[in-house]
mmCIF file with all atom_site columns, C-alpha atoms in Angstrom:
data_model
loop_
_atom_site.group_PDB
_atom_site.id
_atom_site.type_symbol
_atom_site.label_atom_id
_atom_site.label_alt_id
_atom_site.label_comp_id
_atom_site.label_asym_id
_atom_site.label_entity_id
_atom_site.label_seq_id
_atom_site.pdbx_PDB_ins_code
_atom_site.Cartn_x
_atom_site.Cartn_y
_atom_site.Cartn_z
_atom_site.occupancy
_atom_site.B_iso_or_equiv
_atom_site.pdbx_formal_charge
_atom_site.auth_seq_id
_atom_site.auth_comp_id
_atom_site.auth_asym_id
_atom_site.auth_atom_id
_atom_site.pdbx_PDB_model_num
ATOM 1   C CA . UNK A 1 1   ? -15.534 -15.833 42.648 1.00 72.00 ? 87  UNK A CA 1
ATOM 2   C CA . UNK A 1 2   ? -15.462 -15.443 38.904 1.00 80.00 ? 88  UNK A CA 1
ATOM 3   C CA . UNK A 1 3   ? -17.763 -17.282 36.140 1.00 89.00 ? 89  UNK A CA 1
ATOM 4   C CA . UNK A 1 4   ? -21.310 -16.474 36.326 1.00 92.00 ? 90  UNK A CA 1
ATOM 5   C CA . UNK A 1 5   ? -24.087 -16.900 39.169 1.00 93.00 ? 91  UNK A CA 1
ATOM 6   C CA . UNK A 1 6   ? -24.726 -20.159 38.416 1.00 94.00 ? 92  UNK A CA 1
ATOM 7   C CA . UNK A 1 7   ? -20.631 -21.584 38.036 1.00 94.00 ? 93  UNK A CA 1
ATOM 8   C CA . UNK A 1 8   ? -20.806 -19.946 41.261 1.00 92.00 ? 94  UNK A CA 1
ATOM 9   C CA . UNK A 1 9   ? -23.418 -22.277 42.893 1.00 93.00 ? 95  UNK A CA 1
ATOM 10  C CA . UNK A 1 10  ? -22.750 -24.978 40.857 1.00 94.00 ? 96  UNK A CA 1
ATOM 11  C CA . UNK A 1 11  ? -18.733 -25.274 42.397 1.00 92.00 ? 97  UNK A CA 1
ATOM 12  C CA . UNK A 1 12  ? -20.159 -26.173 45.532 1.00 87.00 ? 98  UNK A CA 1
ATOM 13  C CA . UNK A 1 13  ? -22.896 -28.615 44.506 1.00 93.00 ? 99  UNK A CA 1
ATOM 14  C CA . UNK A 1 14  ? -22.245 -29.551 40.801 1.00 94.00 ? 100 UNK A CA 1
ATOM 15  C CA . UNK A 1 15  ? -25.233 -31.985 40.812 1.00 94.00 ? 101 UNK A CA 1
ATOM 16  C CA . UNK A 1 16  ? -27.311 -29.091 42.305 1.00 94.00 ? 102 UNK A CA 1
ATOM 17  C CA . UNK A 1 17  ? -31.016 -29.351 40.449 1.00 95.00 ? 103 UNK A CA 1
ATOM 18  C CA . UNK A 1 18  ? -32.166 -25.891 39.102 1.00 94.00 ? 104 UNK A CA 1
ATOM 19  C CA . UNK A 1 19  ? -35.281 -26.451 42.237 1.00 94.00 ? 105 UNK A CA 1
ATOM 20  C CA . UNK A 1 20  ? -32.370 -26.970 44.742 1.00 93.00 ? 106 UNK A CA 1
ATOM 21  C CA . UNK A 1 21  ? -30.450 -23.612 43.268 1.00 94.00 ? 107 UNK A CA 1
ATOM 22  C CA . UNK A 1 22  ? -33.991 -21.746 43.129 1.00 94.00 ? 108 UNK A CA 1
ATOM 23  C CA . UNK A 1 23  ? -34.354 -22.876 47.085 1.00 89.00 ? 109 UNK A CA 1
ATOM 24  C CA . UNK A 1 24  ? -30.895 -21.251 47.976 1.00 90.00 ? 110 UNK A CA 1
ATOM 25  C CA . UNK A 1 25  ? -31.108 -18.346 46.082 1.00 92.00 ? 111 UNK A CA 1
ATOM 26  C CA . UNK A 1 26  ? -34.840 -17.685 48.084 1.00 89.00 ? 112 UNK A CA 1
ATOM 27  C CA . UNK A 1 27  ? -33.327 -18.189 51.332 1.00 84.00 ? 113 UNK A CA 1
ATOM 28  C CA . UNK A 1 28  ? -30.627 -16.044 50.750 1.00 84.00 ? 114 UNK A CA 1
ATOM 29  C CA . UNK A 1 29  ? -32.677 -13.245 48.991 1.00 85.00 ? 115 UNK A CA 1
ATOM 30  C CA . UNK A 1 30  ? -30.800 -13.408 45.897 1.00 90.00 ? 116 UNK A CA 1
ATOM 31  C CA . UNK A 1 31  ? -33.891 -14.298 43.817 1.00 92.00 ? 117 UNK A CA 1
ATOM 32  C CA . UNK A 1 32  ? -34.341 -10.694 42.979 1.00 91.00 ? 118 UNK A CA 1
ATOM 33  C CA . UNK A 1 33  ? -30.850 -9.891  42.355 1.00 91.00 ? 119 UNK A CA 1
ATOM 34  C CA . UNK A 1 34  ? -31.110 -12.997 39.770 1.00 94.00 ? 120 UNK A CA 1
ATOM 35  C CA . UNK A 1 35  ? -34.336 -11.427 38.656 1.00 95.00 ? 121 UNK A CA 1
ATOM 36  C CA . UNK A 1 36  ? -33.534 -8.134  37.421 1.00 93.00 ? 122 UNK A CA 1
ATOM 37  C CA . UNK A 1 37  ? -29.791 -9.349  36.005 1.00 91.00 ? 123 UNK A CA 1
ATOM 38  C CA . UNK A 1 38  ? -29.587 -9.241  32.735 1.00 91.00 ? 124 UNK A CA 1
ATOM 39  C CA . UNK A 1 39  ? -28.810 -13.151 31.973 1.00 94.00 ? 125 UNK A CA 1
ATOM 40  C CA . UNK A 1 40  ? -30.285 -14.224 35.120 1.00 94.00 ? 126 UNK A CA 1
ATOM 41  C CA . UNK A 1 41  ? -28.360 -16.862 36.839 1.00 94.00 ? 127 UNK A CA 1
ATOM 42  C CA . UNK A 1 42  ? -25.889 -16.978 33.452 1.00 95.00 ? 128 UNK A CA 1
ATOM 43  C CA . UNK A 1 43  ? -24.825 -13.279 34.725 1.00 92.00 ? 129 UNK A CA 1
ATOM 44  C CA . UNK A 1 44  ? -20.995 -12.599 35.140 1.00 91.00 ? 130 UNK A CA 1
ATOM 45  C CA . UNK A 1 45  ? -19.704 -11.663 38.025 1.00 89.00 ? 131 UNK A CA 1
ATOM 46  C CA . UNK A 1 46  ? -16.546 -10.480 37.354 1.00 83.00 ? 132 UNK A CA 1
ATOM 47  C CA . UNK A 1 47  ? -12.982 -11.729 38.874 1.00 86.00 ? 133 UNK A CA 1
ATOM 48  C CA . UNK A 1 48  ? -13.546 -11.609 42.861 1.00 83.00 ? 134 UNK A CA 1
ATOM 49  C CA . UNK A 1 49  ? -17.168 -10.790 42.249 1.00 82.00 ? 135 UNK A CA 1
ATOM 50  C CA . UNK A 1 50  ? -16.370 -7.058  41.385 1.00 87.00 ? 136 UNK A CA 1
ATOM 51  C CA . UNK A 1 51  ? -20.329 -6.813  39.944 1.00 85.00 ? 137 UNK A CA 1
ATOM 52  C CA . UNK A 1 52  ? -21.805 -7.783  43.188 1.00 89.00 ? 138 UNK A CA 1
ATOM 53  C CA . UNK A 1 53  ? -21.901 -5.903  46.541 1.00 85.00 ? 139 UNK A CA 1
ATOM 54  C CA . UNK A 1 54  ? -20.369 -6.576  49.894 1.00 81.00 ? 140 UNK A CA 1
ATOM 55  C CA . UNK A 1 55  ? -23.447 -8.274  51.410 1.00 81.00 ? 141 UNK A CA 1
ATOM 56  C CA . UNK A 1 56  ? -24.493 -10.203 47.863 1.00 87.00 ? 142 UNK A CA 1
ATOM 57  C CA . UNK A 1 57  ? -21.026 -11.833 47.696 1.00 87.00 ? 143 UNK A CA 1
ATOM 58  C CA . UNK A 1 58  ? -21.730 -12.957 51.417 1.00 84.00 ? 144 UNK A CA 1
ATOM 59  C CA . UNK A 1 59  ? -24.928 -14.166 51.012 1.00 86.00 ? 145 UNK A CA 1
ATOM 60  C CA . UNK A 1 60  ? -23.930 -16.260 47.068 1.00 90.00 ? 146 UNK A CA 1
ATOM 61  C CA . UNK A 1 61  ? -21.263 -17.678 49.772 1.00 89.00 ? 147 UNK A CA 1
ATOM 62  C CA . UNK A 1 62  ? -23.641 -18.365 52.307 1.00 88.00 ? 148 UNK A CA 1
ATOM 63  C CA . UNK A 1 63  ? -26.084 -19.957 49.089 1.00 91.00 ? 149 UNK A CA 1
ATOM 64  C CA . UNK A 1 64  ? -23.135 -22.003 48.144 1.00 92.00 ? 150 UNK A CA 1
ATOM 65  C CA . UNK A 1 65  ? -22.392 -23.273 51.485 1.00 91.00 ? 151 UNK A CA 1
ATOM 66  C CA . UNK A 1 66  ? -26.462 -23.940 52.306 1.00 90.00 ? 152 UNK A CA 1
ATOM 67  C CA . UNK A 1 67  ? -26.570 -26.137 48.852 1.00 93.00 ? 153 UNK A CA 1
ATOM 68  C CA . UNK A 1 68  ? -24.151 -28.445 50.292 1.00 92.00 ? 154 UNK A CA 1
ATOM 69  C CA . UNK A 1 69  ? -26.952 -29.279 52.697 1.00 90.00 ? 155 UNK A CA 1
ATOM 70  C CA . UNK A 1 70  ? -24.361 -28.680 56.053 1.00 92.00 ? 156 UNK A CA 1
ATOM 71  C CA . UNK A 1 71  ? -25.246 -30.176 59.211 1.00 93.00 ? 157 UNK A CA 1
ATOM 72  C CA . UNK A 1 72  ? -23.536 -26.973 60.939 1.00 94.00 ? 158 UNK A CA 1
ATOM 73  C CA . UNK A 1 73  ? -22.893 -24.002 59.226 1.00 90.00 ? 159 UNK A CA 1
ATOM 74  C CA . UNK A 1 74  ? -20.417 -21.575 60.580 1.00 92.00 ? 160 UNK A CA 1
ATOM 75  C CA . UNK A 1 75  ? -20.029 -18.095 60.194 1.00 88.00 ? 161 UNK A CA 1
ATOM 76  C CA . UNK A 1 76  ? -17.044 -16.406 61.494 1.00 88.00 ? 162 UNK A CA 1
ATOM 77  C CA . UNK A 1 77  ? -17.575 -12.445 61.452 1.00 83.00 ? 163 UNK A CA 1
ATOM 78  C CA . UNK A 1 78  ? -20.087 -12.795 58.440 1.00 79.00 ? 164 UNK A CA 1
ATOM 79  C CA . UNK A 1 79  ? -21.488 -9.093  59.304 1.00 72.00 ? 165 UNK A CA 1
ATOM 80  C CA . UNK A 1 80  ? -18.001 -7.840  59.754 1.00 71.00 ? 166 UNK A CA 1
ATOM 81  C CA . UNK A 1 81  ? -17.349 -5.621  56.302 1.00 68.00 ? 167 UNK A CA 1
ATOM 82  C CA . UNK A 1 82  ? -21.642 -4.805  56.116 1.00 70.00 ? 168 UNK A CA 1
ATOM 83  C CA . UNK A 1 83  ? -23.408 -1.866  56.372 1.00 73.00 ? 169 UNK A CA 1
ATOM 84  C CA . UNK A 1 84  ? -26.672 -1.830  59.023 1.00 74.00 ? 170 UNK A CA 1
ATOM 85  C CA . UNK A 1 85  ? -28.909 -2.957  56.269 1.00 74.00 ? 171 UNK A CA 1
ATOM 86  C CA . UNK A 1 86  ? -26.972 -5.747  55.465 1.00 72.00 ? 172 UNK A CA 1
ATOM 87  C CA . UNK A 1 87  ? -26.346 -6.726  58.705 1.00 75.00 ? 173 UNK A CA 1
ATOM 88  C CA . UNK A 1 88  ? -30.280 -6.958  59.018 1.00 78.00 ? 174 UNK A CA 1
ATOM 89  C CA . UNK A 1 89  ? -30.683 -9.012  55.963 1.00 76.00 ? 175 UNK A CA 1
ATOM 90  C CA . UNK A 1 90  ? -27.671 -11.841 56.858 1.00 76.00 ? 176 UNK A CA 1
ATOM 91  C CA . UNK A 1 91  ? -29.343 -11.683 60.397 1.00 80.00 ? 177 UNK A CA 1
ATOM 92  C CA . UNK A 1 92  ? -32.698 -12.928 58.604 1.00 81.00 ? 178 UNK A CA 1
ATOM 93  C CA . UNK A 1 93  ? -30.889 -15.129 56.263 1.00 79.00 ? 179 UNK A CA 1
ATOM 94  C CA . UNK A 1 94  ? -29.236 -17.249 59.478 1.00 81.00 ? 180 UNK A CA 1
ATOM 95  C CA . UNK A 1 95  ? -32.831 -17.206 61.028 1.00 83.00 ? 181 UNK A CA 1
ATOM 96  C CA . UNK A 1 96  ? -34.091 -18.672 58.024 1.00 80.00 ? 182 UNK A CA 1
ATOM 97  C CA . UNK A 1 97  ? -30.728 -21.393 57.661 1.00 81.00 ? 183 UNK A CA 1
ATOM 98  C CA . UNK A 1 98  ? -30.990 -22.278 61.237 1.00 81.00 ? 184 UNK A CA 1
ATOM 99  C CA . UNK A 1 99  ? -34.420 -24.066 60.165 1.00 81.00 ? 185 UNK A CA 1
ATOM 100 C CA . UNK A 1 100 ? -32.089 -26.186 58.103 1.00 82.00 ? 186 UNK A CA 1
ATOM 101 C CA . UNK A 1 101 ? -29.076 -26.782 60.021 1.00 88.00 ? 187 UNK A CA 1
ATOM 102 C CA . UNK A 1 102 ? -27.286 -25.769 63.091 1.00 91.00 ? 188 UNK A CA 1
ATOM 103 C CA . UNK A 1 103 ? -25.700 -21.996 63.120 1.00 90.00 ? 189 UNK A CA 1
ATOM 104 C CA . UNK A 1 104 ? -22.794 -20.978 64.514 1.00 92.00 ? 190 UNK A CA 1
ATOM 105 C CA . UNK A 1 105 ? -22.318 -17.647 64.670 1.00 89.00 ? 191 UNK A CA 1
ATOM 106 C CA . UNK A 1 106 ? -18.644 -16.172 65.466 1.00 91.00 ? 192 UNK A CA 1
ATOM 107 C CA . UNK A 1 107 ? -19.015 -12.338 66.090 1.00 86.00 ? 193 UNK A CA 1
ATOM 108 C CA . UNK A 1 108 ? -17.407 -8.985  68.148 1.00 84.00 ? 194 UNK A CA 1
ATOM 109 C CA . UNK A 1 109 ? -20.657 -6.902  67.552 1.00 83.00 ? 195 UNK A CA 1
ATOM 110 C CA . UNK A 1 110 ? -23.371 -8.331  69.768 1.00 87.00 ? 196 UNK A CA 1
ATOM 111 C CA . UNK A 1 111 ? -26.161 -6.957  67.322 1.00 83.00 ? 197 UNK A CA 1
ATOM 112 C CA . UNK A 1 112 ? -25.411 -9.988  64.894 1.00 83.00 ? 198 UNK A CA 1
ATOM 113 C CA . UNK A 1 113 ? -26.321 -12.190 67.695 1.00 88.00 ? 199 UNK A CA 1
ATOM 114 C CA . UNK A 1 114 ? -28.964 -11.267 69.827 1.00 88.00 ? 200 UNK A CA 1
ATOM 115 C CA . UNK A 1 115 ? -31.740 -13.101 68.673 1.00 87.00 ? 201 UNK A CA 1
ATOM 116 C CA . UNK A 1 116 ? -29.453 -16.181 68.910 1.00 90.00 ? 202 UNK A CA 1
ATOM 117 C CA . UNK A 1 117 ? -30.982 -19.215 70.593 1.00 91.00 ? 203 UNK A CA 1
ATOM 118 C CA . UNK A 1 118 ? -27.934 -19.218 72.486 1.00 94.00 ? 204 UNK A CA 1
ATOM 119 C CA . UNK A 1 119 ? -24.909 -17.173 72.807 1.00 95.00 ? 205 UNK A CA 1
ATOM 120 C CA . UNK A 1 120 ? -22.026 -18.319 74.338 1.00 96.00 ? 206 UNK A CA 1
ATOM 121 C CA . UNK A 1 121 ? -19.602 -15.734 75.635 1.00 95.00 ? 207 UNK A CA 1
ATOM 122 C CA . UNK A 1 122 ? -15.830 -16.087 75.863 1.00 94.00 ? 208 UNK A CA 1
ATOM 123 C CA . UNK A 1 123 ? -13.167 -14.179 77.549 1.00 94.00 ? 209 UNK A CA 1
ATOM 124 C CA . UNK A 1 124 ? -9.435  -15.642 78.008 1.00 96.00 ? 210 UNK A CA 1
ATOM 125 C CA . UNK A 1 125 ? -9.776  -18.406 75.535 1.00 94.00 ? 211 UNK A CA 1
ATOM 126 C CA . UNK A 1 126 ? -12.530 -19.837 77.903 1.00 97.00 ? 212 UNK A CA 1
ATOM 127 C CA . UNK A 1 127 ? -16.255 -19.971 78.568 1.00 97.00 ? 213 UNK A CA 1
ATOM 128 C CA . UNK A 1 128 ? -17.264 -17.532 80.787 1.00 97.00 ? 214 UNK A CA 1
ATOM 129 C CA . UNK A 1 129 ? -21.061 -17.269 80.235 1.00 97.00 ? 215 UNK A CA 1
ATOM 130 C CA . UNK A 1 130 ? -23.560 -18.636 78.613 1.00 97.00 ? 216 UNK A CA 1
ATOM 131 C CA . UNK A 1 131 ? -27.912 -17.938 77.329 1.00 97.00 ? 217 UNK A CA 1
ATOM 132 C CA . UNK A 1 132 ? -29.729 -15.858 75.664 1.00 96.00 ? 218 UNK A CA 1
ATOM 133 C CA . UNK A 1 133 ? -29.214 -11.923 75.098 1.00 94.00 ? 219 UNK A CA 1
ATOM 134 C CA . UNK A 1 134 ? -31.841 -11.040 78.001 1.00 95.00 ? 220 UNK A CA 1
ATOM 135 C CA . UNK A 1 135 ? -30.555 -13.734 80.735 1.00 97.00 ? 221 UNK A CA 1
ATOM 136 C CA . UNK A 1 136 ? -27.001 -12.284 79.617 1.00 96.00 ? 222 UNK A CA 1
ATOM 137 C CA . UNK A 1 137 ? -27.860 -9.156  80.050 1.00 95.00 ? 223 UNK A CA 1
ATOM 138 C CA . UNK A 1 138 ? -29.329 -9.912  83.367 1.00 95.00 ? 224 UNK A CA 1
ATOM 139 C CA . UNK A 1 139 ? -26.215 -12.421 84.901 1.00 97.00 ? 225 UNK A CA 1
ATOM 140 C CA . UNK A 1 140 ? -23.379 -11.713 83.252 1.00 97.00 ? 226 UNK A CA 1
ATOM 141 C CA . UNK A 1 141 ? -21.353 -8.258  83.925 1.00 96.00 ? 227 UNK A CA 1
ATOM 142 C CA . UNK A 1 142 ? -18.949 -8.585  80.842 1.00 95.00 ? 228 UNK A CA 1
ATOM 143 C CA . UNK A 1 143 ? -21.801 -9.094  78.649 1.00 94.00 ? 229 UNK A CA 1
ATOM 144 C CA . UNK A 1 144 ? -23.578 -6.293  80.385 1.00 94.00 ? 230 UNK A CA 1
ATOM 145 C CA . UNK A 1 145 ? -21.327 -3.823  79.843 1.00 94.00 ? 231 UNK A CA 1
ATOM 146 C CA . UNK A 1 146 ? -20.533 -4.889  76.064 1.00 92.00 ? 232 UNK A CA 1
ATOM 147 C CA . UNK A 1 147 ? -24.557 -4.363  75.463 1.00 92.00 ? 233 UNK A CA 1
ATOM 148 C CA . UNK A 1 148 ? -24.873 -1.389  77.077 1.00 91.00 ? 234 UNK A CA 1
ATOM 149 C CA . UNK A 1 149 ? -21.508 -0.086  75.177 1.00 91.00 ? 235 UNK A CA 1
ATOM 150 C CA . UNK A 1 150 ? -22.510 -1.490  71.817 1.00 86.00 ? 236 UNK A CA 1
ATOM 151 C CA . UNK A 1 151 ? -26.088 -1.443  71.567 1.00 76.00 ? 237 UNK A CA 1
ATOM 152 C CA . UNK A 1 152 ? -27.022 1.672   73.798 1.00 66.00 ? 238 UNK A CA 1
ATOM 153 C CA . UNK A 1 153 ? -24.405 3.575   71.385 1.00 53.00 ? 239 UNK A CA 1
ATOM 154 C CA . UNK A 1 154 ? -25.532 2.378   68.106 1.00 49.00 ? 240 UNK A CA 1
ATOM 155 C CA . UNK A 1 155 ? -29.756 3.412   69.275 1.00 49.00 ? 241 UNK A CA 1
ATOM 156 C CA . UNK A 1 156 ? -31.177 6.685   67.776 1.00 48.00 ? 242 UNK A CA 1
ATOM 157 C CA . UNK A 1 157 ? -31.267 9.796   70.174 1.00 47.00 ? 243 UNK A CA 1
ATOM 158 C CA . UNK A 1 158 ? -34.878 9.766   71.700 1.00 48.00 ? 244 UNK A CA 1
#
């Protein structure tokens, strides 16, 4: 990542049309980053990105790979380096790309996939259980435990 906003976007799609980058940068929420930048889209972003934060370098990724119009997109520990609030916004950005494409969704911290359609749970390098987060929940011990583990711990004191 280096170049501005736009080389960004543009080095996955070069014939991208300013409508197709306005779509991406909606469904990724970067339309009011771009916004309130000084140069808008012609914004530098420094070597690596450096001007952007954790979760908008993942989500001008996830813009760049969504303007290449994917048939399956795959995201392997996307929420891994994010904070909660991030988390919550790349969680709405894949419910929003999953109306485009198919999503798969690679992650140790059940939160990033509970509202999956489907979650598909491995252990050994095989498939051990598959559904959604309730029926999981409800069938599967391993995922049982992980949820109660994970999810109980990370809920507010009542």
């Amino acid at each position: 990542m280096a170049g501005s906003l736009r080389e960004n976007l543009l080095y996955a799609a070069p014939s991208a049309t300013p409508e197709e980058l306005a779509e991406a940068l909606a469904v990724t929420r970067l339309d009011a980053l771009v916004a309130r930048l000084p140069q808008g889209l012609d914004t530098p972003v420094g070597p690596r990105g450096v001007t952007l934060s954790g979760g908008e370098r993942q989500r001008l990724a996830i813009a760049r790979a969504l303007l290449r119009r994917p048939q399956v997109l795959l995201l392997d520990e996307a929420t891994a380096q994010l904070d909660a609030r991030n988390e919550q916004a790349l969680s709405e950005l894949v419910a929003r790309a999953a109306g485009r494409c198919t999503v798969l969704l690679i992650a140790h911290r059940l939160s990033t996939v509970t509202d999956a359609d489907q979650i598909v749970v491995l252990e050994h390098g095989g498939v051990r259980a598959v559904g959604t987060h309730h029926s999981l929940v409800d069938d599967d011990d391993l995922y049982r435990e992980l949820a109660a583990t994970q999810l109980l711990a990370a809920e507010p004191p009542a």
